[in-house]
Amino acid sequence: MRDDFLSGDWAANKHRLTADVDKLGHNLVEKVSDSFEALNRAQFDAPWHRVWRKVRISGLR
């Protein structure tokens, strides 16, 4: 396993692997950032304009 990093295949493909990992990390950061922005918008954007649902809690039947 240790010698796999010394092979010609690793030397030929390590740049592609690095680029793929970088792209994956970038996409993940974008998704998390978009999610936090949406949560902040939902929490802090004009709460007085929201229509609140009325929840009725009934007793035991």
N, CA, C and O atoms as a Tripos MOL2 file, in Angstrom:
@<TRIPOS>MOLECULE
protein
  244   243    61     0     0
PROTEIN
NO_CHARGES

@<TRIPOS>ATOM
      1 N           0.8220   -1.1860    0.0000 N.3       1 MET1
      2 CA          0.0000    0.0000    0.0000 C.3       1 MET1
      3 C           0.8720    1.2580    0.0000 C.2       1 MET1
      4 O           0.5620    2.2310   -0.6870 O.2       1 MET1
      5 N           1.9440    1.2350    0.7580 N.am      2 ARG2
      6 CA          2.8220    2.3910    0.8280 C.3       2 ARG2
      7 C           3.4570    2.6710   -0.5220 C.2       2 ARG2
      8 O           3.6670    3.8300   -0.8800 O.2       2 ARG2
      9 N           3.7620    1.6350   -1.2670 N.am      3 ASP3
     10 CA          4.4320    1.7950   -2.5580 C.3       3 ASP3
     11 C           3.4820    2.2510   -3.6690 C.2       3 ASP3
     12 O           3.9330    2.5760   -4.7680 O.2       3 ASP3
     13 N           2.1880    2.2770   -3.3980 N.am      4 ASP4
     14 CA          1.2440    2.7530   -4.4090 C.3       4 ASP4
     15 C           1.5030    4.2110   -4.7700 C.2       4 ASP4
     16 O           1.2750    4.6150   -5.9100 O.2       4 ASP4
     17 N           1.9760    5.0060   -3.8120 N.am      5 PHE5
     18 CA          2.2440    6.4160   -4.0700 C.3       5 PHE5
     19 C           3.5280    6.6310   -4.8670 C.2       5 PHE5
     20 O           3.7950    7.7410   -5.3270 O.2       5 PHE5
     21 N           4.3120    5.5850   -5.0300 N.am      6 LEU6
     22 CA          5.5510    5.6840   -5.7950 C.3       6 LEU6
     23 C           5.3700    5.1940   -7.2290 C.2       6 LEU6
     24 O           6.3090    5.2450   -8.0230 O.2       6 LEU6
     25 N           4.1700    4.7200   -7.5660 N.am      7 SER7
     26 CA          3.9530    4.1370   -8.8890 C.3       7 SER7
     27 C           3.7380    5.2240   -9.9430 C.2       7 SER7
     28 O           3.4870    6.3840   -9.6160 O.2       7 SER7
     29 N           3.8400    4.8330  -11.1890 N.am      8 GLY8
     30 CA          3.6270    5.7570  -12.2950 C.3       8 GLY8
     31 C           2.1790    6.1780  -12.4360 C.2       8 GLY8
     32 O           1.8870    7.2950  -12.8610 O.2       8 GLY8
     33 N           1.2580    5.2660  -12.0710 N.am      9 ASP9
     34 CA         -0.1700    5.6130  -12.1430 C.3       9 ASP9
     35 C          -0.5040    6.7580  -11.1990 C.2       9 ASP9
     36 O          -1.2550    7.6620  -11.5640 O.2       9 ASP9
     37 N           0.0400    6.7290  -10.0030 N.am     10 TRP10
     38 CA         -0.2070    7.8050   -9.0500 C.3      10 TRP10
     39 C           0.3760    9.1110   -9.5680 C.2      10 TRP10
     40 O          -0.2660   10.1570   -9.4830 O.2      10 TRP10
     41 N           1.5630    9.0560  -10.0920 N.am     11 ALA11
     42 CA          2.2010   10.2660  -10.6100 C.3      11 ALA11
     43 C           1.4120   10.8540  -11.7770 C.2      11 ALA11
     44 O           1.3580   12.0740  -11.9340 O.2      11 ALA11
     45 N           0.8050   10.0030  -12.5900 N.am     12 ALA12
     46 CA          0.0560   10.4800  -13.7530 C.3      12 ALA12
     47 C          -1.3170   11.0350  -13.3740 C.2      12 ALA12
     48 O          -1.8420   11.8960  -14.0810 O.2      12 ALA12
     49 N          -1.9130   10.5600  -12.2740 N.am     13 ASN13
     50 CA         -3.2950   10.9170  -11.9490 C.3      13 ASN13
     51 C          -3.4660   11.7420  -10.6810 C.2      13 ASN13
     52 O          -4.5960   12.0740  -10.3240 O.2      13 ASN13
     53 N          -2.3920   12.0800   -9.9950 N.am     14 LYS14
     54 CA         -2.5530   12.7860   -8.7200 C.3      14 LYS14
     55 C          -3.1310   14.1900   -8.9150 C.2      14 LYS14
     56 O          -3.8230   14.6900   -8.0270 O.2      14 LYS14
     57 N          -2.8700   14.8250  -10.0340 N.am     15 HIS15
     58 CA         -3.4100   16.1680  -10.2680 C.3      15 HIS15
     59 C          -4.9210   16.1080  -10.4870 C.2      15 HIS15
     60 O          -5.6550   16.9860  -10.0330 O.2      15 HIS15
     61 N          -5.3790   15.0750  -11.1810 N.am     16 ARG16
     62 CA         -6.8170   14.9260  -11.4030 C.3      16 ARG16
     63 C          -7.5340   14.6350  -10.0880 C.2      16 ARG16
     64 O          -8.6100   15.1770   -9.8370 O.2      16 ARG16
     65 N          -6.9490   13.7850   -9.2510 N.am     17 LEU17
     66 CA         -7.5370   13.4880   -7.9540 C.3      17 LEU17
     67 C          -7.5980   14.7430   -7.0840 C.2      17 LEU17
     68 O          -8.6060   15.0020   -6.4280 O.2      17 LEU17
     69 N          -6.5280   15.5100   -7.0830 N.am     18 THR18
     70 CA         -6.4970   16.7450   -6.3040 C.3      18 THR18
     71 C          -7.5500   17.7210   -6.8010 C.2      18 THR18
     72 O          -8.2160   18.3680   -5.9920 O.2      18 THR18
     73 N          -7.7160   17.8420   -8.1080 N.am     19 ALA19
     74 CA         -8.7220   18.7450   -8.6670 C.3      19 ALA19
     75 C         -10.1340   18.2720   -8.3130 C.2      19 ALA19
     76 O         -11.0010   19.0920   -8.0130 O.2      19 ALA19
     77 N         -10.3710   16.9590   -8.3450 N.am     20 ASP20
     78 CA        -11.6880   16.4270   -7.9970 C.3      20 ASP20
     79 C         -12.0120   16.6540   -6.5240 C.2      20 ASP20
     80 O         -13.1450   16.9970   -6.1890 O.2      20 ASP20
     81 N         -11.0410   16.4690   -5.6520 N.am     21 VAL21
     82 CA        -11.2540   16.7020   -4.2200 C.3      21 VAL21
     83 C         -11.5040   18.1920   -3.9760 C.2      21 VAL21
     84 O         -12.3640   18.5500   -3.1710 O.2      21 VAL21
     85 N         -10.7660   19.0520   -4.6580 N.am     22 ASP22
     86 CA        -10.9640   20.4890   -4.5210 C.3      22 ASP22
     87 C         -12.3620   20.8970   -5.0010 C.2      22 ASP22
     88 O         -13.0240   21.7160   -4.3630 O.2      22 ASP22
     89 N         -12.8020   20.3320   -6.1100 N.am     23 LYS23
     90 CA        -14.1360   20.6330   -6.6410 C.3      23 LYS23
     91 C         -15.2250   20.1580   -5.6810 C.2      23 LYS23
     92 O         -16.2180   20.8570   -5.4770 O.2      23 LYS23
     93 N         -15.0490   18.9810   -5.0960 N.am     24 LEU24
     94 CA        -16.0020   18.4510   -4.1320 C.3      24 LEU24
     95 C         -16.0910   19.3570   -2.9040 C.2      24 LEU24
     96 O         -17.1870   19.6650   -2.4350 O.2      24 LEU24
     97 N         -14.9530   19.7770   -2.3930 N.am     25 GLY25
     98 CA        -14.9390   20.6740   -1.2400 C.3      25 GLY25
     99 C         -15.5990   22.0020   -1.5540 C.2      25 GLY25
    100 O         -16.3380   22.5360   -0.7270 O.2      25 GLY25
    101 N         -15.3440   22.5410   -2.7330 N.am     26 HIS26
    102 CA        -15.9360   23.8140   -3.1390 C.3      26 HIS26
    103 C         -17.4570   23.6940   -3.2400 C.2      26 HIS26
    104 O         -18.1830   24.5750   -2.7790 O.2      26 HIS26
    105 N         -17.9350   22.6080   -3.8420 N.am     27 ASN27
    106 CA        -19.3830   22.3880   -3.9600 C.3      27 ASN27
    107 C         -20.0360   22.2320   -2.5900 C.2      27 ASN27
    108 O         -21.1350   22.7370   -2.3590 O.2      27 ASN27
    109 N         -19.3590   21.5350   -1.6900 N.am     28 LEU28
    110 CA        -19.8900   21.3420   -0.3470 C.3      28 LEU28
    111 C         -19.9870   22.6680    0.3960 C.2      28 LEU28
    112 O         -20.9830   22.9360    1.0680 O.2      28 LEU28
    113 N         -18.9610   23.4900    0.2740 N.am     29 VAL29
    114 CA        -18.9710   24.8000    0.9300 C.3      29 VAL29
    115 C         -20.0790   25.6770    0.3570 C.2      29 VAL29
    116 O         -20.7410   26.3920    1.1100 O.2      29 VAL29
    117 N         -20.2930   25.6420   -0.9340 N.am     30 GLU30
    118 CA        -21.3770   26.4150   -1.5510 C.3      30 GLU30
    119 C         -22.7360   25.9810   -1.0350 C.2      30 GLU30
    120 O         -23.5790   26.8240   -0.7260 O.2      30 GLU30
    121 N         -22.9630   24.6740   -0.9380 N.am     31 LYS31
    122 CA        -24.2520   24.1700   -0.4570 C.3      31 LYS31
    123 C         -24.4960   24.5760    0.9880 C.2      31 LYS31
    124 O         -25.5950   25.0110    1.3350 O.2      31 LYS31
    125 N         -23.4840   24.4380    1.8300 N.am     32 VAL32
    126 CA        -23.6320   24.8070    3.2410 C.3      32 VAL32
    127 C         -23.8620   26.3080    3.3690 C.2      32 VAL32
    128 O         -24.6950   26.7410    4.1660 O.2      32 VAL32
    129 N         -23.1400   27.0950    2.6010 N.am     33 SER33
    130 CA        -23.3140   28.5470    2.6370 C.3      33 SER33
    131 C         -24.7170   28.9490    2.1910 C.2      33 SER33
    132 O         -25.3450   29.8010    2.8200 O.2      33 SER33
    133 N         -25.2110   28.3470    1.1160 N.am     34 ASP34
    134 CA        -26.5620   28.6380    0.6450 C.3      34 ASP34
    135 C         -27.6050   28.2440    1.6930 C.2      34 ASP34
    136 O         -28.5970   28.9480    1.8810 O.2      34 ASP34
    137 N         -27.3770   27.1210    2.3730 N.am     35 SER35
    138 CA        -28.3240   26.6800    3.3990 C.3      35 SER35
    139 C         -28.3680   27.6580    4.5640 C.2      35 SER35
    140 O         -29.4500   27.9930    5.0460 O.2      35 SER35
    141 N         -27.2010   28.1230    5.0260 N.am     36 PHE36
    142 CA        -27.1730   29.0720    6.1290 C.3      36 PHE36
    143 C         -27.7880   30.4080    5.7340 C.2      36 PHE36
    144 O         -28.4590   31.0440    6.5470 O.2      36 PHE36
    145 N         -27.5670   30.8370    4.5050 N.am     37 GLU37
    146 CA        -28.1860   32.0820    4.0450 C.3      37 GLU37
    147 C         -29.7060   31.9510    4.0190 C.2      37 GLU37
    148 O         -30.4130   32.8840    4.3980 O.2      37 GLU37
    149 N         -30.2130   30.8050    3.5770 N.am     38 ALA38
    150 CA        -31.6570   30.5910    3.5540 C.3      38 ALA38
    151 C         -32.2290   30.5600    4.9640 C.2      38 ALA38
    152 O         -33.3080   31.1000    5.2060 O.2      38 ALA38
    153 N         -31.5170   29.9330    5.8960 N.am     39 LEU39
    154 CA        -31.9840   29.9100    7.2800 C.3      39 LEU39
    155 C         -32.0020   31.3080    7.8760 C.2      39 LEU39
    156 O         -32.9480   31.6720    8.5740 O.2      39 LEU39
    157 N         -30.9780   32.0870    7.6110 N.am     40 ASN40
    158 CA        -30.9390   33.4510    8.1260 C.3      40 ASN40
    159 C         -32.0350   34.3070    7.5170 C.2      40 ASN40
    160 O         -32.6470   35.1170    8.2130 O.2      40 ASN40
    161 N         -32.2930   34.1390    6.2200 N.am     41 ARG41
    162 CA        -33.3780   34.8770    5.5820 C.3      41 ARG41
    163 C         -34.7120   34.5140    6.2060 C.2      41 ARG41
    164 O         -35.5340   35.3940    6.4660 O.2      41 ARG41
    165 N         -34.9370   33.2410    6.4480 N.am     42 ALA42
    166 CA        -36.2080   32.7950    7.0140 C.3      42 ALA42
    167 C         -36.3640   33.2860    8.4480 C.2      42 ALA42
    168 O         -37.4810   33.5720    8.8800 O.2      42 ALA42
    169 N         -35.2720   33.3890    9.1870 N.am     43 GLN43
    170 CA        -35.3600   33.7690   10.5840 C.3      43 GLN43
    171 C         -35.4470   35.2760   10.7630 C.2      43 GLN43
    172 O         -36.1910   35.7390   11.6270 O.2      43 GLN43
    173 N         -34.7180   36.0540    9.9800 N.am     44 PHE44
    174 CA        -34.5890   37.4750   10.2430 C.3      44 PHE44
    175 C         -35.2660   38.3830    9.2140 C.2      44 PHE44
    176 O         -35.1800   39.6050    9.3320 O.2      44 PHE44
    177 N         -35.9290   37.8210    8.2220 N.am     45 ASP45
    178 CA        -36.4870   38.6460    7.1670 C.3      45 ASP45
    179 C         -37.9630   38.9190    7.4340 C.2      45 ASP45
    180 O         -38.8150   38.0840    7.1270 O.2      45 ASP45
    181 N         -38.2650   40.0630    7.9930 N.am     46 ALA46
    182 CA        -39.6290   40.5630    8.2220 C.3      46 ALA46
    183 C         -40.5390   39.5280    8.8810 C.2      46 ALA46
    184 O         -41.4780   39.0510    8.2440 O.2      46 ALA46
    185 N         -40.2870   39.1740   10.1280 N.am     47 PRO47
    186 CA        -41.1320   38.1620   10.7770 C.3      47 PRO47
    187 C         -42.5730   38.6230   10.9580 C.2      47 PRO47
    188 O         -43.4580   37.7850   11.1290 O.2      47 PRO47
    189 N         -42.8400   39.9370   10.9260 N.am     48 TRP48
    190 CA        -44.2030   40.4210   11.0950 C.3      48 TRP48
    191 C         -45.0510   40.1960    9.8470 C.2      48 TRP48
    192 O         -46.2680   40.3790    9.8920 O.2      48 TRP48
    193 N         -44.4390   39.8070    8.7470 N.am     49 HIS49
    194 CA        -45.1890   39.5190    7.5230 C.3      49 HIS49
    195 C         -45.5670   38.0500    7.4090 C.2      49 HIS49
    196 O         -46.2760   37.6650    6.4800 O.2      49 HIS49
    197 N         -45.1140   37.2490    8.3160 N.am     50 ARG50
    198 CA        -45.3910   35.8200    8.2330 C.3      50 ARG50
    199 C         -46.7940   35.4980    8.6910 C.2      50 ARG50
    200 O         -47.3540   36.1650    9.5610 O.2      50 ARG50
    201 N         -47.3450   34.4710    8.0940 N.am     51 VAL51
    202 CA        -48.6270   33.9550    8.5270 C.3      51 VAL51
    203 C         -48.3330   32.7750    9.4350 C.2      51 VAL51
    204 O         -47.7950   31.7570    8.9990 O.2      51 VAL51
    205 N         -48.6850   32.9210   10.6820 N.am     52 TRP52
    206 CA        -48.3970   31.8590   11.6510 C.3      52 TRP52
    207 C         -49.5430   30.8580   11.6540 C.2      52 TRP52
    208 O         -50.7170   31.2270   11.6140 O.2      52 TRP52
    209 N         -49.1800   29.6100   11.7010 N.am     53 ARG53
    210 CA        -50.1920   28.5700   11.7740 C.3      53 ARG53
    211 C         -50.7350   28.4890   13.1920 C.2      53 ARG53
    212 O         -49.9930   28.6380   14.1620 O.2      53 ARG53
    213 N         -52.0130   28.2550   13.3010 N.am     54 LYS54
    214 CA        -52.6040   28.0560   14.6140 C.3      54 LYS54
    215 C         -52.5870   26.5640   14.8980 C.2      54 LYS54
    216 O         -53.1500   25.7690   14.1460 O.2      54 LYS54
    217 N         -51.9470   26.2010   15.9710 N.am     55 VAL55
    218 CA        -51.8240   24.8060   16.3480 C.3      55 VAL55
    219 C         -52.7840   24.5580   17.4890 C.2      55 VAL55
    220 O         -52.7260   25.2240   18.5230 O.2      55 VAL55
    221 N         -53.6470   23.6190   17.3000 N.am     56 ARG56
    222 CA        -54.6210   23.2820   18.3490 C.3      56 ARG56
    223 C         -54.1620   22.0070   19.0390 C.2      56 ARG56
    224 O         -53.9600   20.9740   18.4000 O.2      56 ARG56
    225 N         -54.0030   22.0950   20.3260 N.am     57 ILE57
    226 CA        -53.5690   20.9250   21.1000 C.3      57 ILE57
    227 C         -54.8040   20.3820   21.8060 C.2      57 ILE57
    228 O         -55.4120   21.0500   22.6420 O.2      57 ILE57
    229 N         -55.1460   19.1910   21.4560 N.am     58 SER58
    230 CA        -56.3390   18.5910   22.0630 C.3      58 SER58
    231 C         -55.9320   17.6970   23.2280 C.2      58 SER58
    232 O         -54.7870   17.2570   23.3310 O.2      58 SER58
    233 N         -56.8910   17.4450   24.0900 N.am     59 GLY59
    234 CA        -56.6520   16.5900   25.2430 C.3      59 GLY59
    235 C         -56.6590   15.1290   24.8560 C.2      59 GLY59
    236 O         -56.7700   14.7790   23.6810 O.2      59 GLY59
    237 N         -56.5410   14.2950   25.8490 N.am     60 LEU60
    238 CA        -56.5640   12.8540   25.6200 C.3      60 LEU60
    239 C         -57.9540   12.4110   25.2160 C.2      60 LEU60
    240 O         -58.9500   12.9640   25.6810 O.2      60 LEU60
    241 N         -58.0190   11.4260   24.3610 N.am     61 ARG61
    242 CA        -59.3210   10.9130   23.8940 C.3      61 ARG61
    243 C         -59.6910    9.6570   24.6040 C.2      61 ARG61
    244 O         -60.7490    9.0880   24.3400 O.2      61 ARG61
@<TRIPOS>BOND
     1     1     2 1
     2     2     3 1
     3     3     4 2
     4     3     5 am
     5     5     6 1
     6     6     7 1
     7     7     8 2
     8     7     9 am
     9     9    10 1
    10    10    11 1
    11    11    12 2
    12    11    13 am
    13    13    14 1
    14    14    15 1
    15    15    16 2
    16    15    17 am
    17    17    18 1
    18    18    19 1
    19    19    20 2
    20    19    21 am
    21    21    22 1
    22    22    23 1
    23    23    24 2
    24    23    25 am
    25    25    26 1
    26    26    27 1
    27    27    28 2
    28    27    29 am
    29    29    30 1
    30    30    31 1
    31    31    32 2
    32    31    33 am
    33    33    34 1
    34    34    35 1
    35    35    36 2
    36    35    37 am
    37    37    38 1
    38    38    39 1
    39    39    40 2
    40    39    41 am
    41    41    42 1
    42    42    43 1
    43    43    44 2
    44    43    45 am
    45    45    46 1
    46    46    47 1
    47    47    48 2
    48    47    49 am
    49    49    50 1
    50    50    51 1
    51    51    52 2
    52    51    53 am
    53    53    54 1
    54    54    55 1
    55    55    56 2
    56    55    57 am
    57    57    58 1
    58    58    59 1
    59    59    60 2
    60    59    61 am
    61    61    62 1
    62    62    63 1
    63    63    64 2
    64    63    65 am
    65    65    66 1
    66    66    67 1
    67    67    68 2
    68    67    69 am
    69    69    70 1
    70    70    71 1
    71    71    72 2
    72    71    73 am
    73    73    74 1
    74    74    75 1
    75    75    76 2
    76    75    77 am
    77    77    78 1
    78    78    79 1
    79    79    80 2
    80    79    81 am
    81    81    82 1
    82    82    83 1
    83    83    84 2
    84    83    85 am
    85    85    86 1
    86    86    87 1
    87    87    88 2
    88    87    89 am
    89    89    90 1
    90    90    91 1
    91    91    92 2
    92    91    93 am
    93    93    94 1
    94    94    95 1
    95    95    96 2
    96    95    97 am
    97    97    98 1
    98    98    99 1
    99    99   100 2
   100    99   101 am
   101   101   102 1
   102   102   103 1
   103   103   104 2
   104   103   105 am
   105   105   106 1
   106   106   107 1
   107   107   108 2
   108   107   109 am
   109   109   110 1
   110   110   111 1
   111   111   112 2
   112   111   113 am
   113   113   114 1
   114   114   115 1
   115   115   116 2
   116   115   117 am
   117   117   118 1
   118   118   119 1
   119   119   120 2
   120   119   121 am
   121   121   122 1
   122   122   123 1
   123   123   124 2
   124   123   125 am
   125   125   126 1
   126   126   127 1
   127   127   128 2
   128   127   129 am
   129   129   130 1
   130   130   131 1
   131   131   132 2
   132   131   133 am
   133   133   134 1
   134   134   135 1
   135   135   136 2
   136   135   137 am
   137   137   138 1
   138   138   139 1
   139   139   140 2
   140   139   141 am
   141   141   142 1
   142   142   143 1
   143   143   144 2
   144   143   145 am
   145   145   146 1
   146   146   147 1
   147   147   148 2
   148   147   149 am
   149   149   150 1
   150   150   151 1
   151   151   152 2
   152   151   153 am
   153   153   154 1
   154   154   155 1
   155   155   156 2
   156   155   157 am
   157   157   158 1
   158   158   159 1
   159   159   160 2
   160   159   161 am
   161   161   162 1
   162   162   163 1
   163   163   164 2
   164   163   165 am
   165   165   166 1
   166   166   167 1
   167   167   168 2
   168   167   169 am
   169   169   170 1
   170   170   171 1
   171   171   172 2
   172   171   173 am
   173   173   174 1
   174   174   175 1
   175   175   176 2
   176   175   177 am
   177   177   178 1
   178   178   179 1
   179   179   180 2
   180   179   181 am
   181   181   182 1
   182   182   183 1
   183   183   184 2
   184   183   185 am
   185   185   186 1
   186   186   187 1
   187   187   188 2
   188   187   189 am
   189   189   190 1
   190   190   191 1
   191   191   192 2
   192   191   193 am
   193   193   194 1
   194   194   195 1
   195   195   196 2
   196   195   197 am
   197   197   198 1
   198   198   199 1
   199   199   200 2
   200   199   201 am
   201   201   202 1
   202   202   203 1
   203   203   204 2
   204   203   205 am
   205   205   206 1
   206   206   207 1
   207   207   208 2
   208   207   209 am
   209   209   210 1
   210   210   211 1
   211   211   212 2
   212   211   213 am
   213   213   214 1
   214   214   215 1
   215   215   216 2
   216   215   217 am
   217   217   218 1
   218   218   219 1
   219   219   220 2
   220   219   221 am
   221   221   222 1
   222   222   223 1
   223   223   224 2
   224   223   225 am
   225   225   226 1
   226   226   227 1
   227   227   228 2
   228   227   229 am
   229   229   230 1
   230   230   231 1
   231   231   232 2
   232   231   233 am
   233   233   234 1
   234   234   235 1
   235   235   236 2
   236   235   237 am
   237   237   238 1
   238   238   239 1
   239   239   240 2
   240   239   241 am
   241   241   242 1
   242   242   243 1
   243   243   244 2
@<TRIPOS>SUBSTRUCTURE
     1 MET1         2 RESIDUE 1 A MET
     2 ARG2         6 RESIDUE 1 A ARG
     3 ASP3        10 RESIDUE 1 A ASP
     4 ASP4        14 RESIDUE 1 A ASP
     5 PHE5        18 RESIDUE 1 A PHE
     6 LEU6        22 RESIDUE 1 A LEU
     7 SER7        26 RESIDUE 1 A SER
     8 GLY8        30 RESIDUE 1 A GLY
     9 ASP9        34 RESIDUE 1 A ASP
    10 TRP10       38 RESIDUE 1 A TRP
    11 ALA11       42 RESIDUE 1 A ALA
    12 ALA12       46 RESIDUE 1 A ALA
    13 ASN13       50 RESIDUE 1 A ASN
    14 LYS14       54 RESIDUE 1 A LYS
    15 HIS15       58 RESIDUE 1 A HIS
    16 ARG16       62 RESIDUE 1 A ARG
    17 LEU17       66 RESIDUE 1 A LEU
    18 THR18       70 RESIDUE 1 A THR
    19 ALA19       74 RESIDUE 1 A ALA
    20 ASP20       78 RESIDUE 1 A ASP
    21 VAL21       82 RESIDUE 1 A VAL
    22 ASP22       86 RESIDUE 1 A ASP
    23 LYS23       90 RESIDUE 1 A LYS
    24 LEU24       94 RESIDUE 1 A LEU
    25 GLY25       98 RESIDUE 1 A GLY
    26 HIS26      102 RESIDUE 1 A HIS
    27 ASN27      106 RESIDUE 1 A ASN
    28 LEU28      110 RESIDUE 1 A LEU
    29 VAL29      114 RESIDUE 1 A VAL
    30 GLU30      118 RESIDUE 1 A GLU
    31 LYS31      122 RESIDUE 1 A LYS
    32 VAL32      126 RESIDUE 1 A VAL
    33 SER33      130 RESIDUE 1 A SER
    34 ASP34      134 RESIDUE 1 A ASP
    35 SER35      138 RESIDUE 1 A SER
    36 PHE36      142 RESIDUE 1 A PHE
    37 GLU37      146 RESIDUE 1 A GLU
    38 ALA38      150 RESIDUE 1 A ALA
    39 LEU39      154 RESIDUE 1 A LEU
    40 ASN40      158 RESIDUE 1 A ASN
    41 ARG41      162 RESIDUE 1 A ARG
    42 ALA42      166 RESIDUE 1 A ALA
    43 GLN43      170 RESIDUE 1 A GLN
    44 PHE44      174 RESIDUE 1 A PHE
    45 ASP45      178 RESIDUE 1 A ASP
    46 ALA46      182 RESIDUE 1 A ALA
    47 PRO47      186 RESIDUE 1 A PRO
    48 TRP48      190 RESIDUE 1 A TRP
    49 HIS49      194 RESIDUE 1 A HIS
    50 ARG50      198 RESIDUE 1 A ARG
    51 VAL51      202 RESIDUE 1 A VAL
    52 TRP52      206 RESIDUE 1 A TRP
    53 ARG53      210 RESIDUE 1 A ARG
    54 LYS54      214 RESIDUE 1 A LYS
    55 VAL55      218 RESIDUE 1 A VAL
    56 ARG56      222 RESIDUE 1 A ARG
    57 ILE57      226 RESIDUE 1 A ILE
    58 SER58      230 RESIDUE 1 A SER
    59 GLY59      234 RESIDUE 1 A GLY
    60 LEU60      238 RESIDUE 1 A LEU
    61 ARG61      242 RESIDUE 1 A ARG
